[in-house]
Amino acid sequence: MPGQRLDDIDRKILSELQDDGRMTNVELASRVGISAPPCLRRVRALEEQGYIRGYHADVDPRTLGFEVQVFAMVGLAKQSEADLSAFEARCRDWSLVRECHMLNGEVDFILKCVSPDLRTFQTFLTEQLTAAPNVASVKTSLVIRQAKDAPGVPFDVLEERLARQA
Amino acid sequence: MPGQRLDDIDRKILSELQDDGRMTNVELASRVGISAPPCLRRVRALEEQGYIRGYHADVDPRTLGFEVQVFAMVGLAKQSEADLSAFEARCRDWSLVRECHMLNGEVDFILKCVSPDLRTFQTFLTEQLTAAPNVASVKTSLVIRQAKDAPGVPFDVLEERLARQA
DNA sequence: GTTGAAAAATTCAAATT
DNA sequence: AATTTGAATTTTTCAAC
């Protein structure tokens, strides 16, 4: 599925679109140094090959009234594949849970949650998350402030790496 | 700065653009039930008022060769505002660190990191992060798999809340 | 990958409710 | 005050080269 390897122009396209996903194709083409039609063909190919999963407006939770962000560390009682999958499916159904990552080490999952207020989160925590089948332990940490929130992938690391290989 | 309150159409616009940030304005207008010009004015207003911070292509780290994702819990030796700010500034400079959140509780910060491979991450961990001034403890957890990665904000929670208030 | 042209979208000003 | 209409400009997206 990941097609053939990317060249410099493809990586520049990805980097530019990660930075500004609403850039017009002519602007993008000019930035990567080719004309518009092949640029658009490349973008479509990158989408089809799965390099670009989609485009999203970056909506500010705080401005919209989501005052509370929480990381929750979850441990399960049993960790068979069926148990893990069942918990992941629940997470996908919970709107307050925005991200769910399975981890190695002491804790089984880390969840990133948002909530309009503490009360809403507490209700979710006690009535949904902690009450869910097979959930053995939940430890939560409130986000005091966000110091960095960069999208996706560091293209500079990729470039360094390719330069080293060449 | 957050201007006046949002109406149903504004929230629908935000929800649609969070879902598909490259949707054309005419498509967006048709979905929210107004014509294109006022729809574009509303989008511009939402951008200027800070509800929309930007637009980003969602680039898949794995497909691009970033095989490793890690959460790092960092504790500092001293937590004065100057100490906290200094560490946050370092995080902004580290490309491998994509997110940095200050937390309450035992640990001071949680970092979300990506890396092309374990070796690159180990080098970063030992030579940069653990070696940084004032860093007292670092505990890392590898992401085994990602079960959910929803963008931004759950608009259904917002709607429920408004319905309850009305 | 480039050029050129048709179709579509953006974006503005004026008119409308 | 905000939306619709209508029109000029720009962009998208085909061809064919």
PDB file of N, CA and C in Angstrom, chain A residues 17-23 51 53-60 63 66 73 81 88 91-92 94-95 97-104 110 112 114 117 142-148 150-154 156 158 161, chain B residues 17-18 20-23 51 53-60 64 66 73 81 88 91-92 94-95 97-104 110 112 114 116-117 142-154 156 161:
ATOM      1  N   LEU A  17       1.849  20.703   3.798  1.00  0.00           N
ATOM      2  CA  LEU A  17       0.435  20.458   4.098  1.00  0.00           C
ATOM      3  C   LEU A  17       0.216  20.151   5.576  1.00  0.00           C
ATOM      4  N   GLN A  18       1.221  19.569   6.231  1.00  0.00           N
ATOM      5  CA  GLN A  18       1.091  19.392   7.670  1.00  0.00           C
ATOM      6  C   GLN A  18       1.073  20.755   8.351  1.00  0.00           C
ATOM      7  N   ASP A  19       1.822  21.687   7.791  1.00  0.00           N
ATOM      8  CA  ASP A  19       1.895  23.029   8.342  1.00  0.00           C
ATOM      9  C   ASP A  19       0.628  23.830   8.062  1.00  0.00           C
ATOM     10  N   ASP A  20       0.150  23.763   6.856  1.00  0.00           N
ATOM     11  CA  ASP A  20      -1.069  24.488   6.455  1.00  0.00           C
ATOM     12  C   ASP A  20      -1.873  23.629   5.491  1.00  0.00           C
ATOM     13  N   GLY A  21      -2.843  22.941   6.027  1.00  0.00           N
ATOM     14  CA  GLY A  21      -3.625  21.977   5.249  1.00  0.00           C
ATOM     15  C   GLY A  21      -4.617  22.605   4.298  1.00  0.00           C
ATOM     16  N   ARG A  22      -4.830  23.924   4.402  1.00  0.00           N
ATOM     17  CA  ARG A  22      -5.789  24.559   3.499  1.00  0.00           C
ATOM     18  C   ARG A  22      -5.094  25.355   2.409  1.00  0.00           C
ATOM     19  N   MET A  23      -3.782  25.258   2.358  1.00  0.00           N
ATOM     20  CA  MET A  23      -3.056  25.942   1.299  1.00  0.00           C
ATOM     21  C   MET A  23      -3.621  25.550  -0.072  1.00  0.00           C
ATOM     22  N   TYR A  51      -0.151   8.171   3.091  1.00  0.00           N
ATOM     23  CA  TYR A  51       0.739   9.104   3.774  1.00  0.00           C
ATOM     24  C   TYR A  51      -0.061  10.226   4.418  1.00  0.00           C
ATOM     25  N   ARG A  53      -3.654  10.943   5.952  1.00  0.00           N
ATOM     26  CA  ARG A  53      -4.871  10.261   6.396  1.00  0.00           C
ATOM     27  C   ARG A  53      -6.092  11.157   6.331  1.00  0.00           C
ATOM     28  N   GLY A  54      -5.882  12.463   6.253  1.00  0.00           N
ATOM     29  CA  GLY A  54      -7.008  13.383   6.198  1.00  0.00           C
ATOM     30  C   GLY A  54      -6.533  14.790   6.506  1.00  0.00           C
ATOM     31  N   TYR A  55      -7.471  15.707   6.582  1.00  0.00           N
ATOM     32  CA  TYR A  55      -7.183  17.103   6.895  1.00  0.00           C
ATOM     33  C   TYR A  55      -8.154  17.540   7.986  1.00  0.00           C
ATOM     34  N   HIS A  56      -7.635  18.253   8.972  1.00  0.00           N
ATOM     35  CA  HIS A  56      -8.500  18.655  10.074  1.00  0.00           C
ATOM     36  C   HIS A  56      -8.243  20.097  10.469  1.00  0.00           C
ATOM     37  N   ALA A  57      -9.344  20.834  10.705  1.00  0.00           N
ATOM     38  CA  ALA A  57      -9.188  22.129  11.355  1.00  0.00           C
ATOM     39  C   ALA A  57      -8.737  21.872  12.785  1.00  0.00           C
ATOM     40  N   ASP A  58      -7.784  22.661  13.245  1.00  0.00           N
ATOM     41  CA  ASP A  58      -7.276  22.560  14.607  1.00  0.00           C
ATOM     42  C   ASP A  58      -8.134  23.467  15.483  1.00  0.00           C
ATOM     43  N   VAL A  59      -9.134  22.860  16.120  1.00  0.00           N
ATOM     44  CA  VAL A  59     -10.098  23.618  16.931  1.00  0.00           C
ATOM     45  C   VAL A  59      -9.585  23.704  18.365  1.00  0.00           C
ATOM     46  N   ASP A  60      -9.538  24.915  18.902  1.00  0.00           N
ATOM     47  CA  ASP A  60      -9.000  25.124  20.241  1.00  0.00           C
ATOM     48  C   ASP A  60     -10.024  24.701  21.297  1.00  0.00           C
ATOM     49  N   THR A  63     -10.953  27.626  23.949  1.00  0.00           N
ATOM     50  CA  THR A  63     -11.786  28.697  23.401  1.00  0.00           C
ATOM     51  C   THR A  63     -13.225  28.226  23.235  1.00  0.00           C
ATOM     52  N   PHE A  66     -13.952  23.840  26.459  1.00  0.00           N
ATOM     53  CA  PHE A  66     -13.469  22.609  27.078  1.00  0.00           C
ATOM     54  C   PHE A  66     -12.299  22.974  27.984  1.00  0.00           C
ATOM     55  N   MET A  73      -4.249   6.999  33.085  1.00  0.00           N
ATOM     56  CA  MET A  73      -3.498   5.747  32.935  1.00  0.00           C
ATOM     57  C   MET A  73      -4.386   4.614  33.408  1.00  0.00           C
ATOM     58  N   GLU A  81      -5.906 -10.728  24.219  1.00  0.00           N
ATOM     59  CA  GLU A  81      -6.236  -9.881  23.076  1.00  0.00           C
ATOM     60  C   GLU A  81      -7.715  -9.493  23.084  1.00  0.00           C
ATOM     61  N   GLU A  88     -10.502  -1.213  24.062  1.00  0.00           N
ATOM     62  CA  GLU A  88     -10.280  -0.232  22.983  1.00  0.00           C
ATOM     63  C   GLU A  88     -11.585   0.157  22.312  1.00  0.00           C
ATOM     64  N   CYS A  91     -13.347   2.670  24.388  1.00  0.00           N
ATOM     65  CA  CYS A  91     -12.714   3.988  24.268  1.00  0.00           C
ATOM     66  C   CYS A  91     -13.173   4.714  23.008  1.00  0.00           C
ATOM     67  N   ARG A  92     -13.313   3.956  21.925  1.00  0.00           N
ATOM     68  CA  ARG A  92     -13.764   4.575  20.674  1.00  0.00           C
ATOM     69  C   ARG A  92     -15.184   5.121  20.809  1.00  0.00           C
ATOM     70  N   TRP A  94     -16.435   6.378  23.659  1.00  0.00           N
ATOM     71  CA  TRP A  94     -16.498   7.487  24.625  1.00  0.00           C
ATOM     72  C   TRP A  94     -16.025   8.772  23.959  1.00  0.00           C
ATOM     73  N   SER A  95     -16.910   9.749  23.841  1.00  0.00           N
ATOM     74  CA  SER A  95     -16.554  11.012  23.182  1.00  0.00           C
ATOM     75  C   SER A  95     -15.464  11.770  23.928  1.00  0.00           C
ATOM     76  N   VAL A  97     -12.980  10.701  25.434  1.00  0.00           N
ATOM     77  CA  VAL A  97     -11.653  10.118  25.165  1.00  0.00           C
ATOM     78  C   VAL A  97     -11.271  10.442  23.725  1.00  0.00           C
ATOM     79  N   ARG A  98     -10.232  11.247  23.545  1.00  0.00           N
ATOM     80  CA  ARG A  98      -9.809  11.646  22.201  1.00  0.00           C
ATOM     81  C   ARG A  98      -8.719  10.737  21.677  1.00  0.00           C
ATOM     82  N   GLU A  99      -7.868  10.241  22.569  1.00  0.00           N
ATOM     83  CA  GLU A  99      -6.801   9.334  22.146  1.00  0.00           C
ATOM     84  C   GLU A  99      -6.702   8.174  23.125  1.00  0.00           C
ATOM     85  N   CYS A 100      -6.411   7.006  22.570  1.00  0.00           N
ATOM     86  CA  CYS A 100      -6.190   5.828  23.399  1.00  0.00           C
ATOM     87  C   CYS A 100      -4.993   5.066  22.842  1.00  0.00           C
ATOM     88  N   HIS A 101      -3.945   4.966  23.650  1.00  0.00           N
ATOM     89  CA  HIS A 101      -2.722   4.286  23.235  1.00  0.00           C
ATOM     90  C   HIS A 101      -2.445   3.123  24.171  1.00  0.00           C
ATOM     91  N   MET A 102      -2.168   1.973  23.593  1.00  0.00           N
ATOM     92  CA  MET A 102      -1.736   0.839  24.400  1.00  0.00           C
ATOM     93  C   MET A 102      -0.234   0.955  24.635  1.00  0.00           C
ATOM     94  N   LEU A 103       0.183   0.765  25.886  1.00  0.00           N
ATOM     95  CA  LEU A 103       1.575   0.981  26.259  1.00  0.00           C
ATOM     96  C   LEU A 103       2.232  -0.301  26.757  1.00  0.00           C
ATOM     97  N   ASN A 104       3.552  -0.309  26.731  1.00  0.00           N
ATOM     98  CA  ASN A 104       4.274  -1.354  27.458  1.00  0.00           C
ATOM     99  C   ASN A 104       4.466  -0.888  28.895  1.00  0.00           C
ATOM    100  N   ILE A 110      -2.879   4.569  27.961  1.00  0.00           N
ATOM    101  CA  ILE A 110      -2.958   5.977  28.326  1.00  0.00           C
ATOM    102  C   ILE A 110      -4.044   6.622  27.474  1.00  0.00           C
ATOM    103  N   LYS A 112      -6.080  10.229  26.494  1.00  0.00           N
ATOM    104  CA  LYS A 112      -6.140  11.686  26.551  1.00  0.00           C
ATOM    105  C   LYS A 112      -7.610  12.076  26.474  1.00  0.00           C
ATOM    106  N   VAL A 114     -10.779  15.143  27.050  1.00  0.00           N
ATOM    107  CA  VAL A 114     -11.164  16.550  27.215  1.00  0.00           C
ATOM    108  C   VAL A 114     -12.570  16.578  27.806  1.00  0.00           C
ATOM    109  N   ASP A 117     -15.966  20.606  31.831  1.00  0.00           N
ATOM    110  CA  ASP A 117     -15.717  20.993  33.214  1.00  0.00           C
ATOM    111  C   ASP A 117     -15.330  19.757  34.019  1.00  0.00           C
ATOM    112  N   LEU A 142      -4.462  15.947  35.704  1.00  0.00           N
ATOM    113  CA  LEU A 142      -4.992  17.117  35.015  1.00  0.00           C
ATOM    114  C   LEU A 142      -3.883  17.854  34.283  1.00  0.00           C
ATOM    115  N   VAL A 143      -4.193  18.328  33.080  1.00  0.00           N
ATOM    116  CA  VAL A 143      -3.249  19.176  32.355  1.00  0.00           C
ATOM    117  C   VAL A 143      -3.354  20.592  32.902  1.00  0.00           C
ATOM    118  N   ILE A 144      -2.230  21.084  33.437  1.00  0.00           N
ATOM    119  CA  ILE A 144      -2.202  22.454  33.958  1.00  0.00           C
ATOM    120  C   ILE A 144      -2.057  23.439  32.806  1.00  0.00           C
ATOM    121  N   ARG A 145      -1.135  23.155  31.944  1.00  0.00           N
ATOM    122  CA  ARG A 145      -0.984  23.986  30.744  1.00  0.00           C
ATOM    123  C   ARG A 145      -0.243  23.217  29.673  1.00  0.00           C
ATOM    124  N   GLN A 146      -0.468  23.654  28.443  1.00  0.00           N
ATOM    125  CA  GLN A 146       0.093  22.984  27.274  1.00  0.00           C
ATOM    126  C   GLN A 146       1.265  23.811  26.768  1.00  0.00           C
ATOM    127  N   ALA A 147       2.468  23.237  26.791  1.00  0.00           N
ATOM    128  CA  ALA A 147       3.648  24.001  26.399  1.00  0.00           C
ATOM    129  C   ALA A 147       3.983  23.806  24.928  1.00  0.00           C
ATOM    130  N   LYS A 148       3.576  22.667  24.365  1.00  0.00           N
ATOM    131  CA  LYS A 148       3.867  22.399  22.960  1.00  0.00           C
ATOM    132  C   LYS A 148       2.798  21.461  22.421  1.00  0.00           C
ATOM    133  N   ALA A 150       2.635  20.224  18.651  1.00  0.00           N
ATOM    134  CA  ALA A 150       3.014  20.231  17.239  1.00  0.00           C
ATOM    135  C   ALA A 150       2.295  19.104  16.513  1.00  0.00           C
ATOM    136  N   PRO A 151       1.827  19.352  15.306  1.00  0.00           N
ATOM    137  CA  PRO A 151       1.113  18.318  14.571  1.00  0.00           C
ATOM    138  C   PRO A 151       2.062  17.266  14.011  1.00  0.00           C
ATOM    139  N   GLY A 152       1.633  16.004  14.115  1.00  0.00           N
ATOM    140  CA  GLY A 152       2.205  14.910  13.352  1.00  0.00           C
ATOM    141  C   GLY A 152       3.675  14.590  13.526  1.00  0.00           C
ATOM    142  N   VAL A 153       4.441  14.961  12.547  1.00  0.00           N
ATOM    143  CA  VAL A 153       5.753  14.357  12.322  1.00  0.00           C
ATOM    144  C   VAL A 153       6.817  15.433  12.128  1.00  0.00           C
ATOM    145  N   PRO A 154       8.028  15.222  12.694  1.00  0.00           N
ATOM    146  CA  PRO A 154       9.126  16.181  12.511  1.00  0.00           C
ATOM    147  C   PRO A 154       9.908  15.899  11.229  1.00  0.00           C
ATOM    148  N   ASP A 156      12.207  17.582   9.864  1.00  0.00           N
ATOM    149  CA  ASP A 156      13.646  17.855   9.942  1.00  0.00           C
ATOM    150  C   ASP A 156      14.422  16.595  10.358  1.00  0.00           C
ATOM    151  N   LEU A 158      13.560  13.561   9.637  1.00  0.00           N
ATOM    152  CA  LEU A 158      13.574  12.718   8.448  1.00  0.00           C
ATOM    153  C   LEU A 158      14.691  13.149   7.492  1.00  0.00           C
ATOM    154  N   ARG A 161      18.118  12.254   8.709  1.00  0.00           N
ATOM    155  CA  ARG A 161      18.331  10.814   8.616  1.00  0.00           C
ATOM    156  C   ARG A 161      18.705  10.420   7.182  1.00  0.00           C
TER     157      ARG A 161
ATOM    158  N   LEU B  17     -15.397  21.233   9.697  1.00  0.00           N
ATOM    159  CA  LEU B  17     -13.998  21.508   9.333  1.00  0.00           C
ATOM    160  C   LEU B  17     -13.020  20.705  10.183  1.00  0.00           C
ATOM    161  N   GLN B  18     -13.409  20.362  11.400  1.00  0.00           N
ATOM    162  CA  GLN B  18     -12.567  19.456  12.181  1.00  0.00           C
ATOM    163  C   GLN B  18     -12.537  18.085  11.513  1.00  0.00           C
ATOM    164  N   ASP B  20     -13.208  17.446   8.153  1.00  0.00           N
ATOM    165  CA  ASP B  20     -12.551  17.550   6.848  1.00  0.00           C
ATOM    166  C   ASP B  20     -12.142  18.988   6.596  1.00  0.00           C
ATOM    167  N   GLY B  21     -10.883  19.275   6.887  1.00  0.00           N
ATOM    168  CA  GLY B  21     -10.378  20.636   6.826  1.00  0.00           C
ATOM    169  C   GLY B  21     -10.136  21.152   5.423  1.00  0.00           C
ATOM    170  N   ARG B  22     -10.233  20.281   4.433  1.00  0.00           N
ATOM    171  CA  ARG B  22     -10.020  20.739   3.054  1.00  0.00           C
ATOM    172  C   ARG B  22     -11.320  20.852   2.283  1.00  0.00           C
ATOM    173  N   MET B  23     -12.440  20.642   2.954  1.00  0.00           N
ATOM    174  CA  MET B  23     -13.735  20.801   2.299  1.00  0.00           C
ATOM    175  C   MET B  23     -13.825  22.185   1.633  1.00  0.00           C
ATOM    176  N   TYR B  51     -11.097  30.359  17.399  1.00  0.00           N
ATOM    177  CA  TYR B  51     -11.745  29.049  17.499  1.00  0.00           C
ATOM    178  C   TYR B  51     -11.020  28.047  16.613  1.00  0.00           C
ATOM    179  N   ARG B  53      -7.417  27.316  15.077  1.00  0.00           N
ATOM    180  CA  ARG B  53      -6.022  27.735  15.201  1.00  0.00           C
ATOM    181  C   ARG B  53      -5.238  27.484  13.935  1.00  0.00           C
ATOM    182  N   GLY B  54      -5.766  26.636  13.058  1.00  0.00           N
ATOM    183  CA  GLY B  54      -5.057  26.325  11.826  1.00  0.00           C
ATOM    184  C   GLY B  54      -5.639  25.090  11.189  1.00  0.00           C
ATOM    185  N   TYR B  55      -5.021  24.679  10.099  1.00  0.00           N
ATOM    186  CA  TYR B  55      -5.438  23.471   9.392  1.00  0.00           C
ATOM    187  C   TYR B  55      -4.191  22.629   9.147  1.00  0.00           C
ATOM    188  N   HIS B  56      -4.323  21.326   9.370  1.00  0.00           N
ATOM    189  CA  HIS B  56      -3.155  20.463   9.202  1.00  0.00           C
ATOM    190  C   HIS B  56      -3.515  19.181   8.476  1.00  0.00           C
ATOM    191  N   ALA B  57      -2.663  18.796   7.539  1.00  0.00           N
ATOM    192  CA  ALA B  57      -2.775  17.442   6.996  1.00  0.00           C
ATOM    193  C   ALA B  57      -2.391  16.467   8.097  1.00  0.00           C
ATOM    194  N   ASP B  58      -3.153  15.394   8.219  1.00  0.00           N
ATOM    195  CA  ASP B  58      -2.896  14.357   9.207  1.00  0.00           C
ATOM    196  C   ASP B  58      -1.956  13.334   8.571  1.00  0.00           C
ATOM    197  N   VAL B  59      -0.670  13.505   8.829  1.00  0.00           N
ATOM    198  CA  VAL B  59       0.363  12.662   8.218  1.00  0.00           C
ATOM    199  C   VAL B  59       0.613  11.451   9.111  1.00  0.00           C
ATOM    200  N   ASP B  60       0.543  10.278   8.532  1.00  0.00           N
ATOM    201  CA  ASP B  60       0.702   9.038   9.300  1.00  0.00           C
ATOM    202  C   ASP B  60       2.172   8.796   9.616  1.00  0.00           C
ATOM    203  N   LEU B  64       5.280   6.956   7.188  1.00  0.00           N
ATOM    204  CA  LEU B  64       6.422   7.779   6.831  1.00  0.00           C
ATOM    205  C   LEU B  64       7.724   7.248   7.411  1.00  0.00           C
ATOM    206  N   PHE B  66       8.221   6.599  10.875  1.00  0.00           N
ATOM    207  CA  PHE B  66       8.414   6.847  12.306  1.00  0.00           C
ATOM    208  C   PHE B  66       7.796   5.679  13.058  1.00  0.00           C
ATOM    209  N   MET B  73       7.294  10.583  31.000  1.00  0.00           N
ATOM    210  CA  MET B  73       6.883  11.337  32.189  1.00  0.00           C
ATOM    211  C   MET B  73       8.129  11.936  32.804  1.00  0.00           C
ATOM    212  N   GLU B  81       8.521  28.939  38.516  1.00  0.00           N
ATOM    213  CA  GLU B  81       8.018  29.283  37.182  1.00  0.00           C
ATOM    214  C   GLU B  81       9.171  29.371  36.177  1.00  0.00           C
ATOM    215  N   GLU B  88      10.050  23.885  29.337  1.00  0.00           N
ATOM    216  CA  GLU B  88       9.103  23.969  28.220  1.00  0.00           C
ATOM    217  C   GLU B  88       9.777  24.510  26.966  1.00  0.00           C
ATOM    218  N   CYS B  91      11.676  21.792  25.338  1.00  0.00           N
ATOM    219  CA  CYS B  91      10.773  20.863  24.634  1.00  0.00           C
ATOM    220  C   CYS B  91      10.376  21.405  23.265  1.00  0.00           C
ATOM    221  N   ARG B  92      10.137  22.712  23.203  1.00  0.00           N
ATOM    222  CA  ARG B  92       9.751  23.306  21.920  1.00  0.00           C
ATOM    223  C   ARG B  92      10.883  23.188  20.906  1.00  0.00           C
ATOM    224  N   TRP B  94      13.034  20.609  20.796  1.00  0.00           N
ATOM    225  CA  TRP B  94      13.295  19.208  20.448  1.00  0.00           C
ATOM    226  C   TRP B  94      12.275  18.708  19.436  1.00  0.00           C
ATOM    227  N   SER B  95      12.731  18.380  18.241  1.00  0.00           N
ATOM    228  CA  SER B  95      11.815  17.944  17.182  1.00  0.00           C
ATOM    229  C   SER B  95      11.096  16.656  17.538  1.00  0.00           C
ATOM    230  N   VAL B  97       9.998  15.678  20.282  1.00  0.00           N
ATOM    231  CA  VAL B  97       8.888  15.947  21.206  1.00  0.00           C
ATOM    232  C   VAL B  97       7.785  16.682  20.456  1.00  0.00           C
ATOM    233  N   ARG B  98       6.640  16.031  20.297  1.00  0.00           N
ATOM    234  CA  ARG B  98       5.531  16.647  19.563  1.00  0.00           C
ATOM    235  C   ARG B  98       4.572  17.359  20.487  1.00  0.00           C
ATOM    236  N   GLU B  99       4.410  16.849  21.697  1.00  0.00           N
ATOM    237  CA  GLU B  99       3.521  17.497  22.662  1.00  0.00           C
ATOM    238  C   GLU B  99       4.198  17.535  24.022  1.00  0.00           C
ATOM    239  N   CYS B 100       3.953  18.611  24.744  1.00  0.00           N
ATOM    240  CA  CYS B 100       4.458  18.746  26.113  1.00  0.00           C
ATOM    241  C   CYS B 100       3.354  19.353  26.954  1.00  0.00           C
ATOM    242  N   HIS B 101       2.910  18.594  27.940  1.00  0.00           N
ATOM    243  CA  HIS B 101       1.838  19.054  28.822  1.00  0.00           C
ATOM    244  C   HIS B 101       2.342  19.084  30.258  1.00  0.00           C
ATOM    245  N   MET B 102       2.089  20.193  30.934  1.00  0.00           N
ATOM    246  CA  MET B 102       2.388  20.252  32.356  1.00  0.00           C
ATOM    247  C   MET B 102       1.212  19.655  33.115  1.00  0.00           C
ATOM    248  N   LEU B 103       1.529  18.782  34.088  1.00  0.00           N
ATOM    249  CA  LEU B 103       0.481  18.047  34.801  1.00  0.00           C
ATOM    250  C   LEU B 103       0.480  18.386  36.281  1.00  0.00           C
ATOM    251  N   ASN B 104      -0.634  18.084  36.929  1.00  0.00           N
ATOM    252  CA  ASN B 104      -0.635  18.087  38.401  1.00  0.00           C
ATOM    253  C   ASN B 104      -0.192  16.703  38.864  1.00  0.00           C
ATOM    254  N   ILE B 110       4.229  15.514  30.891  1.00  0.00           N
ATOM    255  CA  ILE B 110       4.144  14.347  30.026  1.00  0.00           C
ATOM    256  C   ILE B 110       4.495  14.787  28.611  1.00  0.00           C
ATOM    257  N   LYS B 112       4.842  13.608  24.528  1.00  0.00           N
ATOM    258  CA  LYS B 112       4.570  12.629  23.482  1.00  0.00           C
ATOM    259  C   LYS B 112       5.668  12.775  22.431  1.00  0.00           C
ATOM    260  N   VAL B 114       7.914  11.105  18.973  1.00  0.00           N
ATOM    261  CA  VAL B 114       7.990  10.165  17.855  1.00  0.00           C
ATOM    262  C   VAL B 114       9.445  10.048  17.426  1.00  0.00           C
ATOM    263  N   PRO B 116      12.113   7.792  14.366  1.00  0.00           N
ATOM    264  CA  PRO B 116      12.207   6.819  13.277  1.00  0.00           C
ATOM    265  C   PRO B 116      12.511   5.422  13.796  1.00  0.00           C
ATOM    266  N   ASP B 117      13.291   5.313  14.869  1.00  0.00           N
ATOM    267  CA  ASP B 117      13.672   4.006  15.394  1.00  0.00           C
ATOM    268  C   ASP B 117      14.043   4.152  16.861  1.00  0.00           C
ATOM    269  N   LEU B 142       6.658   2.869  25.777  1.00  0.00           N
ATOM    270  CA  LEU B 142       6.480   2.731  24.330  1.00  0.00           C
ATOM    271  C   LEU B 142       5.020   2.513  23.985  1.00  0.00           C
ATOM    272  N   VAL B 143       4.584   3.133  22.904  1.00  0.00           N
ATOM    273  CA  VAL B 143       3.236   2.882  22.402  1.00  0.00           C
ATOM    274  C   VAL B 143       3.259   1.586  21.601  1.00  0.00           C
ATOM    275  N   ILE B 144       2.461   0.602  22.049  1.00  0.00           N
ATOM    276  CA  ILE B 144       2.364  -0.676  21.349  1.00  0.00           C
ATOM    277  C   ILE B 144       1.455  -0.536  20.136  1.00  0.00           C
ATOM    278  N   ARG B 145       0.311   0.047  20.373  1.00  0.00           N
ATOM    279  CA  ARG B 145      -0.587   0.344  19.259  1.00  0.00           C
ATOM    280  C   ARG B 145      -1.551   1.437  19.647  1.00  0.00           C
ATOM    281  N   GLN B 146      -2.080   2.086  18.611  1.00  0.00           N
ATOM    282  CA  GLN B 146      -2.955   3.236  18.779  1.00  0.00           C
ATOM    283  C   GLN B 146      -4.381   2.781  18.503  1.00  0.00           C
ATOM    284  N   ALA B 147      -5.240   2.857  19.525  1.00  0.00           N
ATOM    285  CA  ALA B 147      -6.610   2.368  19.361  1.00  0.00           C
ATOM    286  C   ALA B 147      -7.566   3.470  18.939  1.00  0.00           C
ATOM    287  N   LYS B 148      -7.236   4.701  19.275  1.00  0.00           N
ATOM    288  CA  LYS B 148      -8.102   5.830  18.918  1.00  0.00           C
ATOM    289  C   LYS B 148      -7.250   7.070  18.806  1.00  0.00           C
ATOM    290  N   ASP B 149      -7.517   7.882  17.794  1.00  0.00           N
ATOM    291  CA  ASP B 149      -6.798   9.138  17.626  1.00  0.00           C
ATOM    292  C   ASP B 149      -7.739  10.132  16.973  1.00  0.00           C
ATOM    293  N   ALA B 150      -8.672  10.644  17.765  1.00  0.00           N
ATOM    294  CA  ALA B 150      -9.690  11.571  17.251  1.00  0.00           C
ATOM    295  C   ALA B 150      -9.170  12.997  17.343  1.00  0.00           C
ATOM    296  N   PRO B 151      -9.435  13.815  16.328  1.00  0.00           N
ATOM    297  CA  PRO B 151      -8.943  15.182  16.359  1.00  0.00           C
ATOM    298  C   PRO B 151      -9.760  16.049  17.302  1.00  0.00           C
ATOM    299  N   GLY B 152      -9.072  16.897  18.031  1.00  0.00           N
ATOM    300  CA  GLY B 152      -9.669  18.014  18.742  1.00  0.00           C
ATOM    301  C   GLY B 152     -10.741  17.744  19.767  1.00  0.00           C
ATOM    302  N   VAL B 153     -11.941  18.052  19.394  1.00  0.00           N
ATOM    303  CA  VAL B 153     -13.010  18.297  20.358  1.00  0.00           C
ATOM    304  C   VAL B 153     -14.249  17.473  20.018  1.00  0.00           C
ATOM    305  N   PRO B 154     -14.939  16.911  21.058  1.00  0.00           N
ATOM    306  CA  PRO B 154     -16.176  16.162  20.811  1.00  0.00           C
ATOM    307  C   PRO B 154     -17.386  17.091  20.770  1.00  0.00           C
ATOM    308  N   ASP B 156     -20.394  16.421  20.005  1.00  0.00           N
ATOM    309  CA  ASP B 156     -21.623  15.860  20.555  1.00  0.00           C
ATOM    310  C   ASP B 156     -21.770  16.199  22.046  1.00  0.00           C
ATOM    311  N   ARG B 161     -24.658  19.373  26.172  1.00  0.00           N
ATOM    312  CA  ARG B 161     -24.558  20.340  27.249  1.00  0.00           C
ATOM    313  C   ARG B 161     -25.477  21.534  26.994  1.00  0.00           C
TER     314      ARG B 161
END
